[in-house]
Short mmCIF file of C-alpha atoms and ligand atoms in Angstrom, two decimals:
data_model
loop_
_atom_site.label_atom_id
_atom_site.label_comp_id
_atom_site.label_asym_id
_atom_site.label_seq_id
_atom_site.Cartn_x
_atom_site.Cartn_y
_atom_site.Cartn_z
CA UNK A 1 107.77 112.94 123.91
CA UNK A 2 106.26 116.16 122.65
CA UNK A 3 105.90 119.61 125.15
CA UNK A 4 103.84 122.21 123.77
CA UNK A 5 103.85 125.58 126.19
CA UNK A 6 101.96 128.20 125.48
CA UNK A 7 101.96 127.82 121.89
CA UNK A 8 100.26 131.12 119.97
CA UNK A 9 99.90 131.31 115.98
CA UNK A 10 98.54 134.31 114.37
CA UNK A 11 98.63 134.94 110.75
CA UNK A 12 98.55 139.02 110.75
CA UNK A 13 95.95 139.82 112.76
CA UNK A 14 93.90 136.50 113.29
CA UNK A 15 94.68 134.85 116.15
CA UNK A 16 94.33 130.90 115.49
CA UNK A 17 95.95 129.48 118.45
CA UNK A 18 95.49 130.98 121.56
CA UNK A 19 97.65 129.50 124.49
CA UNK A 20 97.96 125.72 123.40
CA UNK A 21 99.44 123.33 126.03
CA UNK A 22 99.37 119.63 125.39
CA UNK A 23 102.01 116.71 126.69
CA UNK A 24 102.30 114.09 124.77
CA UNK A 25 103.83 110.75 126.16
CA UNK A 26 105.51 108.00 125.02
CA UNK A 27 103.59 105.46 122.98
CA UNK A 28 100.33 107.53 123.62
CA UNK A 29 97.96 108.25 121.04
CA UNK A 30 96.27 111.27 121.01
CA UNK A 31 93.09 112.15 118.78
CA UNK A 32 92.48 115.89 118.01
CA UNK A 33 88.70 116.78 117.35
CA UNK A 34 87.17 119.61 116.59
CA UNK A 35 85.32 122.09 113.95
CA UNK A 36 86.56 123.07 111.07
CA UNK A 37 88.59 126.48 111.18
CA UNK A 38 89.77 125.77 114.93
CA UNK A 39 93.04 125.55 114.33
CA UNK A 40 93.79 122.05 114.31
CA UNK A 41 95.95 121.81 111.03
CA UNK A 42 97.47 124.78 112.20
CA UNK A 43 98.63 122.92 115.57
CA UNK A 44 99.64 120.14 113.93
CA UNK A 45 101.96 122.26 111.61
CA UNK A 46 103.72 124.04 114.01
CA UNK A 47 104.35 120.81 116.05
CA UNK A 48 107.09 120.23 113.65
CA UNK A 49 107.52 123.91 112.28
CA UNK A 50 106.25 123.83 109.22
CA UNK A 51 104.26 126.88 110.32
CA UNK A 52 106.52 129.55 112.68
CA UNK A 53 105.17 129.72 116.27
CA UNK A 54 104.01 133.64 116.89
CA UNK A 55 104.67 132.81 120.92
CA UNK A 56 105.47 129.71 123.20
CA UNK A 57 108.00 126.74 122.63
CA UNK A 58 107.45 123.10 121.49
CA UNK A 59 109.69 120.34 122.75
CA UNK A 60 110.18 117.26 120.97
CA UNK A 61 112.09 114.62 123.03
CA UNK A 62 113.48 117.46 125.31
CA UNK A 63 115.07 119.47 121.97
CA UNK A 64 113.43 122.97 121.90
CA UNK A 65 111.41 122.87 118.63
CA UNK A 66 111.20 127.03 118.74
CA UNK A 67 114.86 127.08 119.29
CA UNK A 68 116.51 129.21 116.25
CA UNK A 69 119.80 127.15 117.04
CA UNK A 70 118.12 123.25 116.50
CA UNK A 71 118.32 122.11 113.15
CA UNK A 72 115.29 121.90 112.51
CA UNK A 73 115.87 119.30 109.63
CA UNK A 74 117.37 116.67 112.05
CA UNK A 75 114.71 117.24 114.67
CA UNK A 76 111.84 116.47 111.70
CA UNK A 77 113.23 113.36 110.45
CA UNK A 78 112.09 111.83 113.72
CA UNK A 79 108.79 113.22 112.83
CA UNK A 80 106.68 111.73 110.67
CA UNK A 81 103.49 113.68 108.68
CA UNK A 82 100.63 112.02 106.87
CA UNK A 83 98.40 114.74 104.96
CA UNK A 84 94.67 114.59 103.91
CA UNK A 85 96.10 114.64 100.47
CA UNK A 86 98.82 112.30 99.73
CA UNK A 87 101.41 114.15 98.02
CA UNK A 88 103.10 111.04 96.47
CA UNK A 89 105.72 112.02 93.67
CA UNK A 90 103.78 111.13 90.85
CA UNK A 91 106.48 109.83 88.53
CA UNK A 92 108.17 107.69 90.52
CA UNK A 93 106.93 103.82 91.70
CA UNK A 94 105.84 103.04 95.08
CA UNK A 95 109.16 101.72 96.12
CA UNK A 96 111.05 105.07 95.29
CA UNK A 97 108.59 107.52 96.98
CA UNK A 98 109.20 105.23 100.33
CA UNK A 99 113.08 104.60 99.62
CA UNK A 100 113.46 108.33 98.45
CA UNK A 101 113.81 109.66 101.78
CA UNK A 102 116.35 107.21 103.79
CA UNK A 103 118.23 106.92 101.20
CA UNK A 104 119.25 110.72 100.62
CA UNK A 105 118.99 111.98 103.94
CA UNK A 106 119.82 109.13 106.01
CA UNK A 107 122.68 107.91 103.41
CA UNK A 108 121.54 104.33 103.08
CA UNK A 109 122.42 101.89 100.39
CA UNK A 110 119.91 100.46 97.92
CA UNK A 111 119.99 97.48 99.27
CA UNK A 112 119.32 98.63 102.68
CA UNK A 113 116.12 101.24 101.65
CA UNK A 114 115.01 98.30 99.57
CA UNK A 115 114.74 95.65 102.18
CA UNK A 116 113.10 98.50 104.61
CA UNK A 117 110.63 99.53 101.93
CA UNK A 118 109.67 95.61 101.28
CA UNK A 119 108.79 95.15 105.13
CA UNK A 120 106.53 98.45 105.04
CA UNK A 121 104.84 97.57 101.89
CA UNK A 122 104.26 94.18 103.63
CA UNK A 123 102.96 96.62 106.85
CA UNK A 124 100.49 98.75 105.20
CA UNK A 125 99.84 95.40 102.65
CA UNK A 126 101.37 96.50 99.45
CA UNK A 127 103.64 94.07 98.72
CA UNK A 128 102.48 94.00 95.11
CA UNK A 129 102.75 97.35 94.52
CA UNK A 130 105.99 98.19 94.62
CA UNK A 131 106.62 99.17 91.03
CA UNK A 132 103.38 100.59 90.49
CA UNK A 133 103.18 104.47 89.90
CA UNK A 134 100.73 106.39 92.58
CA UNK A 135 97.83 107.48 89.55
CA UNK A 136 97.71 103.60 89.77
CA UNK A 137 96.59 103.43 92.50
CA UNK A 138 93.25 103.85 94.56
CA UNK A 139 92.88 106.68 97.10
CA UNK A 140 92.94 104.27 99.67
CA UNK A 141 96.29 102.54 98.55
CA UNK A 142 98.22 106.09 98.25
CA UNK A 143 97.34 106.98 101.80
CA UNK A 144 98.65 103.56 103.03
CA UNK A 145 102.07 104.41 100.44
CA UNK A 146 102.40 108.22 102.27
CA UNK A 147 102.44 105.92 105.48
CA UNK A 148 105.00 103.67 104.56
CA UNK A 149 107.00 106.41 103.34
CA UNK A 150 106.45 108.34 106.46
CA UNK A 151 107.55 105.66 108.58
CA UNK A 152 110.77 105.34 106.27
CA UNK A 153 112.36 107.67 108.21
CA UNK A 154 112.01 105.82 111.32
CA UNK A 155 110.50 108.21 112.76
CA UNK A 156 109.53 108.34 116.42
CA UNK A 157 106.28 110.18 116.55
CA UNK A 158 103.64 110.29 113.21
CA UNK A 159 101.48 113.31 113.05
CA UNK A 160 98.25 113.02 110.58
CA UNK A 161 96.04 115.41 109.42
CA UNK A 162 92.68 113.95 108.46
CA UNK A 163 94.11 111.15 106.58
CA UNK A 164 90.82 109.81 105.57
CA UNK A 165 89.00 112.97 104.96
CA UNK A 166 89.82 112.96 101.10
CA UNK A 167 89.12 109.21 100.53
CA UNK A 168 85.88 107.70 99.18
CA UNK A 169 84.26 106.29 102.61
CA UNK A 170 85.13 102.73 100.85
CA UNK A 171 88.37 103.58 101.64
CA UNK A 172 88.79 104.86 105.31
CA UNK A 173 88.90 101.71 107.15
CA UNK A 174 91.67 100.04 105.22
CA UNK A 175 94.12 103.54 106.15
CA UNK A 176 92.48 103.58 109.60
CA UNK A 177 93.30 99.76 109.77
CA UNK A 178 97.39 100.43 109.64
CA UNK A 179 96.80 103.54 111.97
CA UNK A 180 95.43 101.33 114.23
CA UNK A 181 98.27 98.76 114.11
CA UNK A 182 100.76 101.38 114.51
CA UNK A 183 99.26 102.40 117.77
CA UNK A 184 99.50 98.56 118.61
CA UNK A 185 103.08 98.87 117.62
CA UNK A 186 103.63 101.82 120.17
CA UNK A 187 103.87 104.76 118.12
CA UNK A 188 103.39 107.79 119.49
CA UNK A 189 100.85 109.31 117.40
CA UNK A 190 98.54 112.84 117.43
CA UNK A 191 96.17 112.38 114.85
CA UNK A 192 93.55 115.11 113.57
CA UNK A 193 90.42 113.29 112.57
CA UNK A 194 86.70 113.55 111.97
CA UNK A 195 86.37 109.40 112.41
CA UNK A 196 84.93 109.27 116.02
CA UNK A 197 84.21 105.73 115.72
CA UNK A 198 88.25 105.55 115.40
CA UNK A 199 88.96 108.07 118.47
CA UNK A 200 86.74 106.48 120.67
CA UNK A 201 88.62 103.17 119.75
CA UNK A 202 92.31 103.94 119.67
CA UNK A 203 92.92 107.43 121.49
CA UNK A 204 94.66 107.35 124.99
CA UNK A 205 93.31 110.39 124.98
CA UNK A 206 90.72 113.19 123.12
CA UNK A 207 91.48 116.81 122.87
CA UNK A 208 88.42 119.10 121.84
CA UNK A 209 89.67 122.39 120.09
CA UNK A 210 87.70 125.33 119.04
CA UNK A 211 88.24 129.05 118.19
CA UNK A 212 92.26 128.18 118.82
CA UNK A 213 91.91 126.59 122.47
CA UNK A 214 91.86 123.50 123.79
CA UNK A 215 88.44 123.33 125.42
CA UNK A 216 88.47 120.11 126.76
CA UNK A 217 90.54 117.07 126.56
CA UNK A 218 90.06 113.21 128.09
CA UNK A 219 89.94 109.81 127.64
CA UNK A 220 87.32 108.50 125.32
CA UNK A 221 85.04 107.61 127.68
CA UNK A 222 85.34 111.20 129.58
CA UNK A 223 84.97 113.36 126.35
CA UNK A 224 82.58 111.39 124.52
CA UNK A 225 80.46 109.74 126.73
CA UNK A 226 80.78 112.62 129.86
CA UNK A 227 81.26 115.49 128.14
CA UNK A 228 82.15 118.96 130.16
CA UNK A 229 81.70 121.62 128.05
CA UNK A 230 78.48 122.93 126.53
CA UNK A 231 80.86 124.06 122.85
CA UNK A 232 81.58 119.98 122.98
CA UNK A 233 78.33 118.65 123.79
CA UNK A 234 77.34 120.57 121.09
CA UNK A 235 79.97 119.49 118.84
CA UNK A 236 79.50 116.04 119.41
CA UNK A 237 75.88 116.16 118.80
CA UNK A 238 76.29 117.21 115.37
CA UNK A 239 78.94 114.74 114.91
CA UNK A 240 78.13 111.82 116.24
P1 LIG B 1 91.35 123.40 111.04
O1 LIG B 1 92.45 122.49 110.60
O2 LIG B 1 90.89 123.15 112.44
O3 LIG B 1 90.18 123.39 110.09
P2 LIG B 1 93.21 125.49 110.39
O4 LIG B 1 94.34 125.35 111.34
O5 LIG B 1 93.40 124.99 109.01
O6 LIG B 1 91.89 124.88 111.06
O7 LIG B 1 92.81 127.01 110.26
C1 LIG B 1 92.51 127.83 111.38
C2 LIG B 1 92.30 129.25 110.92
O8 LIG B 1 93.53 129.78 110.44
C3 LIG B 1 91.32 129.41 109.78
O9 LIG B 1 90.59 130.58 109.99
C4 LIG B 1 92.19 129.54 108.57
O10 LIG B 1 91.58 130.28 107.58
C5 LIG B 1 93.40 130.26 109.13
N1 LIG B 1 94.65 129.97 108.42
C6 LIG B 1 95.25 128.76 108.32
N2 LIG B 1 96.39 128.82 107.62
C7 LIG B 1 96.53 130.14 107.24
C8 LIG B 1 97.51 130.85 106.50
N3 LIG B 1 98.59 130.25 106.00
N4 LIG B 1 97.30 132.18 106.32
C9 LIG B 1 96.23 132.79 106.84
N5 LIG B 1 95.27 132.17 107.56
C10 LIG B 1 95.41 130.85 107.77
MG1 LIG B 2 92.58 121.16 109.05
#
């Protein structure tokens, strides 16, 4: 589902990803861990360009990411991204920021984006909500609305970046909740998170990252309760 080879990023002379190779497969959820300044948003950006590889290729259902000739538009509307902060359009309701998307670049009808945005309100459980505007809402609720909007697109994999990292602790488990039954929907998800409760729960599979490399990388049980590496043990120590 998604190839990463020899992926580098440097921004001038720092080096923040330093040979990066990661499969992803179908339906498989994969947790990235790691300290802060390691290069995980970074990874997670260039997975669907939003930061320009310095070296390597990404593949994303066999079309070349890197390639100069994809359109790269096309190739992210079957990605979806969930940021730590939500980046809802503040003046519109609930049910525009999630209709918004399908129904300029996909060229639905009202009626259509409508119906679609009812049944992911009723997903992330918003169903009351739709006419709301986001400074309505709590932290909690506009995380589950970037999801639903996300997911407008249809897309086929959903990258997040520390969704939960900006949310009152309150908060967390009702986003982590619908991340959850995502993954029990089959998504294909890689997900950049500090909640190791959630990782050791969901992920198919753990990467550890550090100083732009993928130190070590298992299932839950492997990384957390075996780990390898002395920079993880460490890690974890502190983290867990
Ligand atoms: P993480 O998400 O693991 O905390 P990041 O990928 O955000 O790490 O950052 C990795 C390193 O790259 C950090 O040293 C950060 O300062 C640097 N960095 C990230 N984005 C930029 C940028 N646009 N320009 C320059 N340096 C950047
Ligand atoms: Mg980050």
């Amino acid at each position: 589902m998604i190839e990463v080879k020899s992926l580098k990023k440097s921004f001038g002379k720092l080096e923040v990803l330093k040979d990066i190779n990661i499969d992803v497969a179908p339906q498989e959820v994969v947790c990235v861990i790691g300290p802060s300044g390691s290069g995980k948003s970074t990874l997670l950006r260039c997975m669907n360009r939003l930061e320009e590889p310095t070296a390597g290729e990404i593949f994303i259902e066999e079309d070349n990411l890197t390639d100069t000739k994809t359109n790269i538009n096309q190739l992210r509307q079957r990605m979806g991204m969930v940021f730590q902060q939500f980046n809802l359009f503040p003046h519109k309701t609930v049910m525009e920021n999630i209709t918004m998307g399908p129904q300029r670049l996909k060229g639905k009808s009202k009626t259509e984006v409508k119906e679609l945005g009812s049944q992911l309100l009723e997903k992330v459980g918003l169903v009351d909500k739709a006419k709301v505007y986001p400074d309505n809402l709590s932290g909690g609720q506009k995380q589950r609305v970037a999801i639903a909007r996300a997911l407008a697109m249809e897309p086929s994999i959903m990258l997040f970046d520390e969704p939960t990292s900006a949310l009152d602790p309150e908060m967390v488990g009702e986003v982590l909740q619908v991340m959850k039954d995502l993954a029990e929907d089959g998504m294909t998800m890689v997900i950049v998170t500090h909640e190791m409760g959630f990782a050791k729960e969901v992920a198919d599979r753990v990467i550890f990252m550090d100083e732009g490399f993928i130190v070590e990388e298992g299932s839950p049980a492997e990384l957390f309760d075996n780990p390898q590496h002395e920079r993880t043990k460490s890690f974890l120590s502190k983290v867990l």
